[in-house]
CSV table of C-alpha atoms and ligand atoms in Angstrom, one decimal:
chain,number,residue,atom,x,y,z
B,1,UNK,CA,0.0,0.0,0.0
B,2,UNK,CA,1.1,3.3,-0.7
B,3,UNK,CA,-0.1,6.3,1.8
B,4,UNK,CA,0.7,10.3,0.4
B,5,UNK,CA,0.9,11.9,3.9
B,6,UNK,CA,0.3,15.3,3.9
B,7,UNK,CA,0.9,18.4,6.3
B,8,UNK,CA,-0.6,21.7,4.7
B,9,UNK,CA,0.4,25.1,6.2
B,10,UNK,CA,-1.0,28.8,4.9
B,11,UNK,CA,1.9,29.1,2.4
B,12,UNK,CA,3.4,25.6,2.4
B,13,UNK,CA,2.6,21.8,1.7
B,14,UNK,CA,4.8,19.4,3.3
B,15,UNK,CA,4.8,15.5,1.9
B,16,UNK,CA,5.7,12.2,1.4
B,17,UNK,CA,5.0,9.2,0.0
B,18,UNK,CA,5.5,5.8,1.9
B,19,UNK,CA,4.8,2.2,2.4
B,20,UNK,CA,3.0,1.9,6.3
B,21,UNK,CA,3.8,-1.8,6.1
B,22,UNK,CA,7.1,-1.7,5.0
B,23,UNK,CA,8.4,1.5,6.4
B,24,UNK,CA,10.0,2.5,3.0
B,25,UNK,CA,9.3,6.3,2.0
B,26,UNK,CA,9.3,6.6,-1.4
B,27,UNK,CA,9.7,10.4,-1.6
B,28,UNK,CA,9.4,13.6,0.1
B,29,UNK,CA,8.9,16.9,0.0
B,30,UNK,CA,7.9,20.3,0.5
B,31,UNK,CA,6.1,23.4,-1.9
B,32,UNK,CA,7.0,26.9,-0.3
B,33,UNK,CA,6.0,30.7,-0.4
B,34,UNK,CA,2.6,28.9,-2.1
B,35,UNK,CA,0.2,32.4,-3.4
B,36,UNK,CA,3.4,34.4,-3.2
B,37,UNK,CA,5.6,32.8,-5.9
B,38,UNK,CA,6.7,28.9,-5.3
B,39,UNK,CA,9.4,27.0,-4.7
B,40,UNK,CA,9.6,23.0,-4.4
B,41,UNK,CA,12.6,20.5,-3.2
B,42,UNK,CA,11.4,17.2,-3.7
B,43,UNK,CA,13.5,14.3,-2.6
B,44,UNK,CA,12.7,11.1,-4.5
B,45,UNK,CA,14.7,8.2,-2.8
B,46,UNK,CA,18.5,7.2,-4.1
B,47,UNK,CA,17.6,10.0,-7.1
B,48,UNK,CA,18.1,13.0,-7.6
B,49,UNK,CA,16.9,16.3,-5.8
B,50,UNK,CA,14.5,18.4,-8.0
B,51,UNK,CA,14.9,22.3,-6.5
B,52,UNK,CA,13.3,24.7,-8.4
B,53,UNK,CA,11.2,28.1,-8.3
B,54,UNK,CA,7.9,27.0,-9.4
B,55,UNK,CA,4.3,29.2,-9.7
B,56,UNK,CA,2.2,27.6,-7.5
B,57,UNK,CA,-0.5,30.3,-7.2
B,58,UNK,CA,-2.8,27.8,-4.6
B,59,UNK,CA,-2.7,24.8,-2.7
B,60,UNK,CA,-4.5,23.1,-5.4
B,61,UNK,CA,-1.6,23.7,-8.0
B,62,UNK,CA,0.7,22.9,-5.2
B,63,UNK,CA,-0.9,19.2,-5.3
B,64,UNK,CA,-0.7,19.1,-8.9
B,65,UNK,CA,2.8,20.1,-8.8
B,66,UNK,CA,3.3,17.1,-6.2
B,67,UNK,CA,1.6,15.0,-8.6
B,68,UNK,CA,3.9,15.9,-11.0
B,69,UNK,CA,6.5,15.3,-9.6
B,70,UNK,CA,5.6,12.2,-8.1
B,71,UNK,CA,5.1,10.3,-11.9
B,72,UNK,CA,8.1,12.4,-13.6
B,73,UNK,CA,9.8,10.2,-15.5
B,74,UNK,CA,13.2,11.5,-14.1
B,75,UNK,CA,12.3,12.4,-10.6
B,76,UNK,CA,8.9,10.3,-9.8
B,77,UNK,CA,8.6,7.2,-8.2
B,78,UNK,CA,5.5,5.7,-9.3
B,79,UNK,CA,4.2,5.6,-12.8
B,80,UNK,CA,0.7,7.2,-12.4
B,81,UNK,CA,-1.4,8.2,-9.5
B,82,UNK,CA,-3.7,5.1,-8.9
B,83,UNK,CA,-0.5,3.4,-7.1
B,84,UNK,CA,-1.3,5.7,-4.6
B,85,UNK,CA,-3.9,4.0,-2.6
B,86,UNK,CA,-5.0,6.8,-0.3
B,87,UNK,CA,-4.0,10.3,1.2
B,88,UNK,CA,-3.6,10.9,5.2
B,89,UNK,CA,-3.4,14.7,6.5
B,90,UNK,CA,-1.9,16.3,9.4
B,91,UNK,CA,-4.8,18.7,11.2
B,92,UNK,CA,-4.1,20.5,13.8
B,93,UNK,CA,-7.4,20.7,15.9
B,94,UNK,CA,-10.0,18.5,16.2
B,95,UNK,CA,-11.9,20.3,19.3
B,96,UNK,CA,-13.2,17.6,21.6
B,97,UNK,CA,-14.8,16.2,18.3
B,98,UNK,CA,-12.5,14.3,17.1
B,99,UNK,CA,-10.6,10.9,19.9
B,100,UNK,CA,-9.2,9.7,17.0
B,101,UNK,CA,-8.5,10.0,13.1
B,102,UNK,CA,-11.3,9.4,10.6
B,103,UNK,CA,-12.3,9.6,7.0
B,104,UNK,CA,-12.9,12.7,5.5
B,105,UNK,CA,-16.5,13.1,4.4
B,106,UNK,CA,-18.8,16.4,4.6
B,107,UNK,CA,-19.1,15.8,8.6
B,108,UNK,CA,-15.6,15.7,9.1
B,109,UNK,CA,-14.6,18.8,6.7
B,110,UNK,CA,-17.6,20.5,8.8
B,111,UNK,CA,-16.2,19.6,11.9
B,112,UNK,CA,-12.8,20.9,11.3
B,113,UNK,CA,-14.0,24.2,10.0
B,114,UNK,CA,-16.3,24.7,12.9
B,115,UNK,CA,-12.7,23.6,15.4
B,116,UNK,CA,-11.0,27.1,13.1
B,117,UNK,CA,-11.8,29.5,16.1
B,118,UNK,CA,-9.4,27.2,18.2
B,119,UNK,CA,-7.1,26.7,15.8
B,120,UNK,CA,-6.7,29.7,13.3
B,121,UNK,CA,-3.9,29.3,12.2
B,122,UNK,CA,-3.6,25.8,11.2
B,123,UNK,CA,-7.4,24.6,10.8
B,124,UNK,CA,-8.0,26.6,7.5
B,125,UNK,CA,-4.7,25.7,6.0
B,126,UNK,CA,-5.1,22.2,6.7
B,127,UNK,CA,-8.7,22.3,5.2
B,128,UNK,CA,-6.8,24.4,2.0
B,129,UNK,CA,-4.6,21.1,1.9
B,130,UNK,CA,-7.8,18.9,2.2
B,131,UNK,CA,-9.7,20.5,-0.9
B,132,UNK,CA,-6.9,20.9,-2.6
B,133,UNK,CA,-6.5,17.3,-2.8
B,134,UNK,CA,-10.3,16.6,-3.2
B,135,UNK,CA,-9.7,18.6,-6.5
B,136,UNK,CA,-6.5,17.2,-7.7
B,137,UNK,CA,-7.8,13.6,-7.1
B,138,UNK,CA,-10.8,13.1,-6.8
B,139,UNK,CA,-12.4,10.0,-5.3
B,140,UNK,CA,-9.0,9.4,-3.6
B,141,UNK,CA,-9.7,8.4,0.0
B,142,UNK,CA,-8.6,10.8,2.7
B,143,UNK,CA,-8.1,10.6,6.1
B,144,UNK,CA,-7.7,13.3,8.8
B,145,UNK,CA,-5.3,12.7,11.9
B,146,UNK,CA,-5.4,14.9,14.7
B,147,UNK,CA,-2.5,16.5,16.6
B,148,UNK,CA,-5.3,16.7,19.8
B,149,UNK,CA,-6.6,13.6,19.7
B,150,UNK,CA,-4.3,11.5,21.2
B,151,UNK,CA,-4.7,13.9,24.7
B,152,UNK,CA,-8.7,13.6,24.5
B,153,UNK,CA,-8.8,10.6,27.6
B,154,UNK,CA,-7.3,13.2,29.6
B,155,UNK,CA,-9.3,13.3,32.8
B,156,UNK,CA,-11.5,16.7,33.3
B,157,UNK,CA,-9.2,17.5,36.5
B,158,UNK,CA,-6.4,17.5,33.6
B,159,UNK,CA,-7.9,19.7,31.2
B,160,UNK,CA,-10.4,22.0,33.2
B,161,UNK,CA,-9.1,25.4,33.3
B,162,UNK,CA,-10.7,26.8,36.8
B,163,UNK,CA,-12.6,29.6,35.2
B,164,UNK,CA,-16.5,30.0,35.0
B,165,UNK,CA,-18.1,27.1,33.6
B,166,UNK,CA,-19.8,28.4,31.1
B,167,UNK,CA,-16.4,29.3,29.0
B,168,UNK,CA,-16.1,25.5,29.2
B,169,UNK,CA,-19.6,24.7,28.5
B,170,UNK,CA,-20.5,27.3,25.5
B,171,UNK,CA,-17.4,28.2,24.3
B,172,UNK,CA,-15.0,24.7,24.9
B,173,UNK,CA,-12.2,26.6,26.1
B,174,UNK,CA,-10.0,24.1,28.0
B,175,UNK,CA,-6.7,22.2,27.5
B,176,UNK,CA,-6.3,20.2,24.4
B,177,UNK,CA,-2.7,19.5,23.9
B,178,UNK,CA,-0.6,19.0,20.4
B,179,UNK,CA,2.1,17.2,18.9
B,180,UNK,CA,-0.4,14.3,19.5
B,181,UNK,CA,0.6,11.9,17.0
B,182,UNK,CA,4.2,11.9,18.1
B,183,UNK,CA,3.7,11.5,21.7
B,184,UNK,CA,1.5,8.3,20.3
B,185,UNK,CA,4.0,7.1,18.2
B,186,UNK,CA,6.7,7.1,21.0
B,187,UNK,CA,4.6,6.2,23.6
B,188,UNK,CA,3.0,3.1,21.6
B,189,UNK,CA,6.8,2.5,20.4
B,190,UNK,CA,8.3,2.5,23.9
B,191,UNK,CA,5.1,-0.2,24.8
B,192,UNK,CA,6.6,-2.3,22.3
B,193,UNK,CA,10.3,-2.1,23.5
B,194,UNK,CA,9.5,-2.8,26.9
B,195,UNK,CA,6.6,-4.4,27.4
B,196,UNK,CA,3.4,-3.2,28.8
B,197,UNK,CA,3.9,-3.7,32.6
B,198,UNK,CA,7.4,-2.1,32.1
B,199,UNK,CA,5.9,0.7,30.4
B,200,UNK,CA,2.5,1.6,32.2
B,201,UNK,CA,4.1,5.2,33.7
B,202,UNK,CA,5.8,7.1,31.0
B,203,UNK,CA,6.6,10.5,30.8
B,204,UNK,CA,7.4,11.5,27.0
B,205,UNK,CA,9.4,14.8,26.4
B,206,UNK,CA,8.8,16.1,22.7
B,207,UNK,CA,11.6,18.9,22.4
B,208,UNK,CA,12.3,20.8,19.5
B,209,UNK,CA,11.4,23.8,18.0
B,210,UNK,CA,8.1,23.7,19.5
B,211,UNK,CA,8.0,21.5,22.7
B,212,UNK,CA,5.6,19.6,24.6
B,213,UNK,CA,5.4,16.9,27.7
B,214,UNK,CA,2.8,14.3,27.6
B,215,UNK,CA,2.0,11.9,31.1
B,216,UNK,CA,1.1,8.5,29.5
B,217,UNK,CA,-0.6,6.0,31.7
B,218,UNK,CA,-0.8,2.0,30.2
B,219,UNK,CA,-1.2,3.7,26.4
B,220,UNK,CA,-3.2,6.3,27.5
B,221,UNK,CA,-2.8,10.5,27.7
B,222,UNK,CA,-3.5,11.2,31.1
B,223,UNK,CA,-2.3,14.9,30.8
B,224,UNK,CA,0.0,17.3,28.6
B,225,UNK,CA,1.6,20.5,28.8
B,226,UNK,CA,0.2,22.4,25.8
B,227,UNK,CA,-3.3,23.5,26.5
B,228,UNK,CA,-6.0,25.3,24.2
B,229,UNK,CA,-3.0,26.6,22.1
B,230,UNK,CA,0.4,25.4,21.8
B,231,UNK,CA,1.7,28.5,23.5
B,232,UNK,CA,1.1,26.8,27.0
B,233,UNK,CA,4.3,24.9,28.7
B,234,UNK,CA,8.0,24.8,28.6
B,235,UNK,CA,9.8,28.0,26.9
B,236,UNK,CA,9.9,26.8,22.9
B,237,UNK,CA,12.2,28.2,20.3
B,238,UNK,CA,9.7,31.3,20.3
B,239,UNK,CA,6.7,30.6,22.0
B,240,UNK,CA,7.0,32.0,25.9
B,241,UNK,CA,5.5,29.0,27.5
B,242,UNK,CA,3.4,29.1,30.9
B,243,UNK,CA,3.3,32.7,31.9
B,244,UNK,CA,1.5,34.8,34.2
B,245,UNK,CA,-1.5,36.2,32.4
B,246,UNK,CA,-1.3,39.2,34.0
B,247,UNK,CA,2.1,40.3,32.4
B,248,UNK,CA,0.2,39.9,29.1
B,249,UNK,CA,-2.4,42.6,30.6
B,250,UNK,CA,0.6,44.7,31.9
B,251,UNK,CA,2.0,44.6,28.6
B,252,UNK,CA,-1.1,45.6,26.7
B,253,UNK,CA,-2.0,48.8,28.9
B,254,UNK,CA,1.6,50.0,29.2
B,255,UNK,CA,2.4,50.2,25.4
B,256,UNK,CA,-1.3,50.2,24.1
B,257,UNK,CA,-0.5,46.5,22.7
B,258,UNK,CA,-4.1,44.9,21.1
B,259,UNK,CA,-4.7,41.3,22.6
B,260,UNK,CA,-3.5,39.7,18.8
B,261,UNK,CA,-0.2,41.9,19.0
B,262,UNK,CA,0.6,40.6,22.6
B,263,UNK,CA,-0.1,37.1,21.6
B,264,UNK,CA,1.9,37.4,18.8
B,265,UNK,CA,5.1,38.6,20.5
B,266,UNK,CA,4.3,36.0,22.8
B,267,UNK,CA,4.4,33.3,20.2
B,268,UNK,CA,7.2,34.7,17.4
B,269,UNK,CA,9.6,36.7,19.7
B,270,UNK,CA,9.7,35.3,23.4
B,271,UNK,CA,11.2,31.8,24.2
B,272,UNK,CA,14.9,31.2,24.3
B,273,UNK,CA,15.1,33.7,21.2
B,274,UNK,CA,13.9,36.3,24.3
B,275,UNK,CA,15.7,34.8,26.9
B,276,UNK,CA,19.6,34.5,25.0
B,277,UNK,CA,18.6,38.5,24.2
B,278,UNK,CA,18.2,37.5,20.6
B,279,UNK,CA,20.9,35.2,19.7
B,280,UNK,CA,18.6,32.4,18.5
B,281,UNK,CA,15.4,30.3,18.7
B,282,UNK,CA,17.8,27.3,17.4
B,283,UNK,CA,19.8,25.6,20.3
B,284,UNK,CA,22.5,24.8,18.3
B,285,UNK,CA,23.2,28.2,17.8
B,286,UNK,CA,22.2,28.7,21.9
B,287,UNK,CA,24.7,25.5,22.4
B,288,UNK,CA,27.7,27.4,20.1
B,289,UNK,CA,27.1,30.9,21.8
B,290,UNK,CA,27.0,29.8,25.5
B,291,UNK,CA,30.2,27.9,24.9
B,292,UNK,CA,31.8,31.1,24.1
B,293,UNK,CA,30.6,32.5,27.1
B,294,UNK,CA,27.2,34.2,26.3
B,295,UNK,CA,25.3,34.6,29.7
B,296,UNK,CA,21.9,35.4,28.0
B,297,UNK,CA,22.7,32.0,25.8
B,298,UNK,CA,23.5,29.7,28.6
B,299,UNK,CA,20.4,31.6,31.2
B,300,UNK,CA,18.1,30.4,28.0
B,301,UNK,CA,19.3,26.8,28.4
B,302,UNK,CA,19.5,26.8,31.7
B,303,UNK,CA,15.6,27.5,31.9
B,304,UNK,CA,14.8,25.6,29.1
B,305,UNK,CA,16.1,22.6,30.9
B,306,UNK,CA,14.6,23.6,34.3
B,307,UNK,CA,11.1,24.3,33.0
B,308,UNK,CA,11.6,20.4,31.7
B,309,UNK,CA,12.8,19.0,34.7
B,310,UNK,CA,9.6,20.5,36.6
B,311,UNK,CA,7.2,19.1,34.3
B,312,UNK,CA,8.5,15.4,34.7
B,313,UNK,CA,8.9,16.2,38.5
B,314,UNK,CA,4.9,17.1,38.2
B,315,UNK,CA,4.2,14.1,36.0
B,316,UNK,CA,5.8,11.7,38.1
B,317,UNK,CA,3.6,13.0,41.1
B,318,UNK,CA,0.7,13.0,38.7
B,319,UNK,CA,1.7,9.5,37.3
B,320,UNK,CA,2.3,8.2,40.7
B,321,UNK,CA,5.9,7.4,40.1
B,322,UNK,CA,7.4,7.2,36.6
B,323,UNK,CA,8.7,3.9,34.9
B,324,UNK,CA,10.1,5.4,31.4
B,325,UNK,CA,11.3,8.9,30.0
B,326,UNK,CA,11.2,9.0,26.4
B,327,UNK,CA,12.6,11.9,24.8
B,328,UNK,CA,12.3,12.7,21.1
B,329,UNK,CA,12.0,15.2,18.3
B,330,UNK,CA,14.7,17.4,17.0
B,331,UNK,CA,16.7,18.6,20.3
B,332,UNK,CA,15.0,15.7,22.0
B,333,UNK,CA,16.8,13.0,19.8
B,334,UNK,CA,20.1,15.2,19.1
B,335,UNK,CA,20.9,16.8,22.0
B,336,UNK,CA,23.1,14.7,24.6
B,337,UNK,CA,24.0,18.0,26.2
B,338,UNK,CA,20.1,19.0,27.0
B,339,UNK,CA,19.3,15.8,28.3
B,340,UNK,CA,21.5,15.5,30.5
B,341,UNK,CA,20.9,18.9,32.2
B,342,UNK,CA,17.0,18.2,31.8
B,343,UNK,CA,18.3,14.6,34.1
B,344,UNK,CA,20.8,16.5,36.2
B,345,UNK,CA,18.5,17.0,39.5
B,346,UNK,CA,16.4,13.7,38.3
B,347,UNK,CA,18.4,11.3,40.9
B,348,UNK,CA,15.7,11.5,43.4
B,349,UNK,CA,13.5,9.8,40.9
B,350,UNK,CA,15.6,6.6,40.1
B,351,UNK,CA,17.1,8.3,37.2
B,352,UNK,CA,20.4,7.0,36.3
B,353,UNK,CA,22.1,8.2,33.2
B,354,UNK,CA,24.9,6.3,31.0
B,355,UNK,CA,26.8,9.3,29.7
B,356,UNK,CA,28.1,7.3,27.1
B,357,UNK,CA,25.0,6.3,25.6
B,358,UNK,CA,23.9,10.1,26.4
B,359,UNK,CA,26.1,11.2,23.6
B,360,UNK,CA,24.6,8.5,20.5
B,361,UNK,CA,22.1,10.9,18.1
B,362,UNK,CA,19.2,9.9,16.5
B,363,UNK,CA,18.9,6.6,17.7
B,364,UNK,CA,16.0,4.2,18.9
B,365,UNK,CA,18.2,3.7,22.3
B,366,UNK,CA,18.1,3.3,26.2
B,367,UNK,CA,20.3,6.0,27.4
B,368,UNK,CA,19.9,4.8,31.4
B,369,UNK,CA,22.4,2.5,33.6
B,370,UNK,CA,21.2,-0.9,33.9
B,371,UNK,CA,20.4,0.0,37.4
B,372,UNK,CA,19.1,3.5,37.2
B,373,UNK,CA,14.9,2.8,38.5
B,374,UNK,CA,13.6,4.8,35.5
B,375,UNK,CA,14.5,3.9,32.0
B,376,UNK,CA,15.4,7.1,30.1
B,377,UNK,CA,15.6,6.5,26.3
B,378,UNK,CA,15.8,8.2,22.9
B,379,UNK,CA,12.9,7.2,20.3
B,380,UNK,CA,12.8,9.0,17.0
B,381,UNK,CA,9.3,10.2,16.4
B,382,UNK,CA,8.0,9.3,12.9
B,383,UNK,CA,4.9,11.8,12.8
B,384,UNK,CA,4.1,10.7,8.6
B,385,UNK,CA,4.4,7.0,9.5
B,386,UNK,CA,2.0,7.2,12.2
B,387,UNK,CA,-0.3,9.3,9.9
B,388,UNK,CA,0.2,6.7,7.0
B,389,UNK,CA,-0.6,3.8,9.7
B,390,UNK,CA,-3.7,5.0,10.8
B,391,UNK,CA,-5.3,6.2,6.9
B,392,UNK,CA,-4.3,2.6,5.7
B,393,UNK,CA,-6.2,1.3,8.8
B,394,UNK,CA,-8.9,3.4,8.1
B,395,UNK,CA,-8.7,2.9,4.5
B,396,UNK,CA,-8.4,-0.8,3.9
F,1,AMP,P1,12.1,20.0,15.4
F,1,AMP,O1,11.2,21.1,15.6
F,1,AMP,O2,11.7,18.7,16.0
F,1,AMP,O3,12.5,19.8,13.9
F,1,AMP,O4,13.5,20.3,16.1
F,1,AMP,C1,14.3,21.4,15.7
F,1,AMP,C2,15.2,21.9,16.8
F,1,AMP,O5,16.0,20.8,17.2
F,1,AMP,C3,16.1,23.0,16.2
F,1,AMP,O6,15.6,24.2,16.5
F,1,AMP,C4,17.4,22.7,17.0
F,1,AMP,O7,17.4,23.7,18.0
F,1,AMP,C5,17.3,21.4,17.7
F,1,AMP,N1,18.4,20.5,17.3
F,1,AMP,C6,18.5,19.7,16.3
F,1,AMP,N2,19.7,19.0,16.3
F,1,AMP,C7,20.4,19.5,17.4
F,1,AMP,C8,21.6,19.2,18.0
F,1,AMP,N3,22.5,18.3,17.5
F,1,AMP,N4,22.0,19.9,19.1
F,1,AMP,C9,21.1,20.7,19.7
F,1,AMP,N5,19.9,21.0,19.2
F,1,AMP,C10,19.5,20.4,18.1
C-alpha cells in the first residue's frame, strides 16, 4: 500500500510518500511561499533532488505540482497516480470532536472548520490542503489525523481550566494538547520495547522547536503540557510557554498593545530567542554561543532545561511514580548536552544516566544505567508513519 501523507500550512505543503507496512518512503517533499511565488525541493529516494522556483499560485496547483513530480519520468517514483492508494493529513485541531482519526467526508470537513476559532492558524490551512487534494484527485480516499486527539482521555481535572463554567460549557475553552501523533508514536513504540507492565508510567518529552510533555498511563494520555493553544508549557524556540497572564495585561495597557499583538510577541519573539537577548530560537546556535561564554545564551538553556525538569517532576507525582522517559523530536533526539541537564536533578526519581549512551544521536536507544529505577531513552518520532498507519487502517 502506498499512503501520500500530507501536512498543509498557509503558504506551504509538506509530503511524502510511503509504504505503512514496509516503512519504506518513497519520496518527500515540501512546496513553499505557495500564493506568493513557489518553490519546491522534492526528494525522491536514491535519485536525484528536483529544486526549483515553481508558480504555485494555490494549494491546489501545489498538489498538482506534487503530482507531477511524483510520476516524472526523471524524478517520480510511481508511474501514475492510482499506485497511490490513499491520502492521510496532518490537522491540527480536532476540538473535543474528534478521539481519534477518521475519514474525511462532509461531517468531518464541517467539523474541522467549525474547530477554526481554536485553531486559526492551522485549521483553514489544513482544510486548504484537504480540498486541494479533493480537486486534484478526486475520489481518492482521505483521512484526517489529529495532533489533539491523542490527549482527549485526559481526565476533566487534567484539562479543566478553573474559570466559569460556562467558558467551558458554551465556548470549549480548556486544554487540548498538540504534537499528539508523536507522543502516540513514541509512547506506543516504547510499549513495544519494553513491554506493557514495564511501560505503564511514561513521561514523553517532545523537544524541539516547538516542545511539549505528555503523562502516558498504560497507552493512554492522562495529561499534557500544551493547552488550548500550543503556547502553553516549557519556553519553545519562540513561544513563551506558561506565563503569568497578567504580564500579558501589563503589557497591553503600558504600550497600548491589542490582545493579537501581545499574543503574537508572545508566540514569534519570546522563548529562548527572548531569553539569549536575541541570539537564536535554534539551540544549536544557543549551544555554540554559551560555549563562548554568552550569559543570555547559557540563562536560555539553563531555563529551558529547568522548565523540563519540573514538568516530569509534576508528572511523576501526577503518574504516581514514573517507569520510562522517552525523549524525542529534533533537540530531543540530538541533544546529549540537553538531556542530561534536563536529568541532572532527576536522581531522586531513580534516574540514572549512562553518559556514554547520552552522547549516541538519533537513535532508537536506552540511554539509562542498567540499574538507574527509571528507564530514560531516545525514540525517533516518525509523525508521517503514524499518519500513513492509521489512513491505511482506516482505508483498507
Ligand atoms: P524539530 O522542531 O523537532 O525539527 O527540532 C528542531 C530543533 O532541534 C532545532 O531548532 C534545534 O534547536 C534542535 N536540534 C537539532 N539538532 C540538534 C543538536 N544536534 N543539538 C542541539 N539542538 C539540536
Amino acid at each position: 500500500m502506498k499512503v501520500l501523507v500530507i501536512n498543509a500550512g498557509s503558504s506551504s505543503l509538506k509530503y511524502q510518500l510511503l509504504d505503512p507496512d514496509t516503512k519504506e518512503v518513497l519520496a518527500k517533499g515540501l512546496c513553499e511561499r505557495i500564493g506568493i511565488d513557489g518553490h519546491i525541493k522534492h526528494t525522491p529516494t536514491g535519485k536525484d533532488v528536483y529544486d526549483a522556483d515553481r508558480y504555485m499560485p494555490d494549494h491546489e496547483a501545489a498538489i498538482k505540482l506534487v503530482m507531477e513530480v511524483l510520476t516524472h519520468n526523471y524524478y517520480g517514483v510511481i508511474k501514475d497516480m492510482s499506485e497511490i492508494d490513499a491520502v492521510g493529513h496532518r490537522v491540527l485541531h480536532g476540538g473535543d470532536k474528534f478521539v481519534e482519526s477518521c475519514i474525511i467526508d462532509e461531517a468531518c470537513k464541517q467539523a474541522i472548520r467549525d474547530c477554526i476559532p481554536l485553531g486559526p492558524l492551522h485549521n483553514p490551512a489544513n482544510l486548504m490542503g484537504i480540498e486541494a487534494c479533493e480537486k486534484a484527485m478526486p475520489g481518492k480516499p482521505q483521512v484526517a489525523v489529529f495532533d489533539t486527539a491523542f490527549h482527549m482521555t485526559m481526565p476533566p481535572k487534567a484539562y479543566r481550566y478553573a474559570i466559569p463554567t460556562k467558558y467551558y460549557t458554551e465556548d470549549h475553552l480548556r486544554r487540548y494538547g498538540f504534537h499528539g501523533t508523536s507522543h502516540r508514536f513514541v509512547s506506543k513504540r516504547c510499549i513495544e520495547l519494553m513491554g506493557a507492565e514495564k511501560a505503564s508510567r511514561v513521561i514523553v518529552c517532545h523537544l524541539g522547536n516547538g516542545s511539549s510533555l505528555s503523562a502516558v498511563k498504560d497507552g493512554k494520555c492522562q495529561d499534557t503540557s500544551m493547552g488550548l493553544s500550543p503556547l502553553a508549557g516549557v519556553p519553545m524556540g519562540t513561544r513563551a510557554g506558561d506565563i503569568d497572564t497578567c504580564v500579558a495585561q501589563f503589557i497591553m495597557n503600558k504600550y497600548n498593545m491589542s490582545a493579537d499583538d501581545c499574543l503574537t510577541m508572545l508566540n514569534k519573539k519570546s522563548g529562548v530567542l527572548a531569553l539569549s537577548d536575541g541570539v537564536s530560537s535554534d539551540f544549536r546556535d544557543l549551544d555554540a554561543a554559551a560555549e563562548k561564554g554568552n550569559e543570555a545564551a547559557q540563562l536560555a538553556l539553563d531555563k529551558f532545561a529547568y522548565e523540563v525538569r519540573k514538568y516530569i517532576g509534576a508528572y511523576a507525582a501526577a503518574l504516581g511514580g514514573v517507569d520510562c522517559i522517552v525523549f524525542t523530536a529534533g533537540l530531543g533526539e540530538n541533544s546529549g548536552s540537553m538531556r542530561a541537564s534536563i536529568c541532572d536533578g532527576l536522581e531522586y526519581l531513580g534516574v540514572k544516566l549512562d553518559a556514554e549512551k547520552n552522547k549516541l544521536r538519533g537513535e532508537e536507544v536506552i540511554i539509562s544505567t542498567p540499574d538507574s529505577k527509571v528507564t530514560v531513552w531516545v525514540i525517533p518520532t516518525n509523525e508521517e508513519l503514524m499518519i500513513a498507519q492509521d489512513t491505511a487502517e482506516l482505508c483498507k
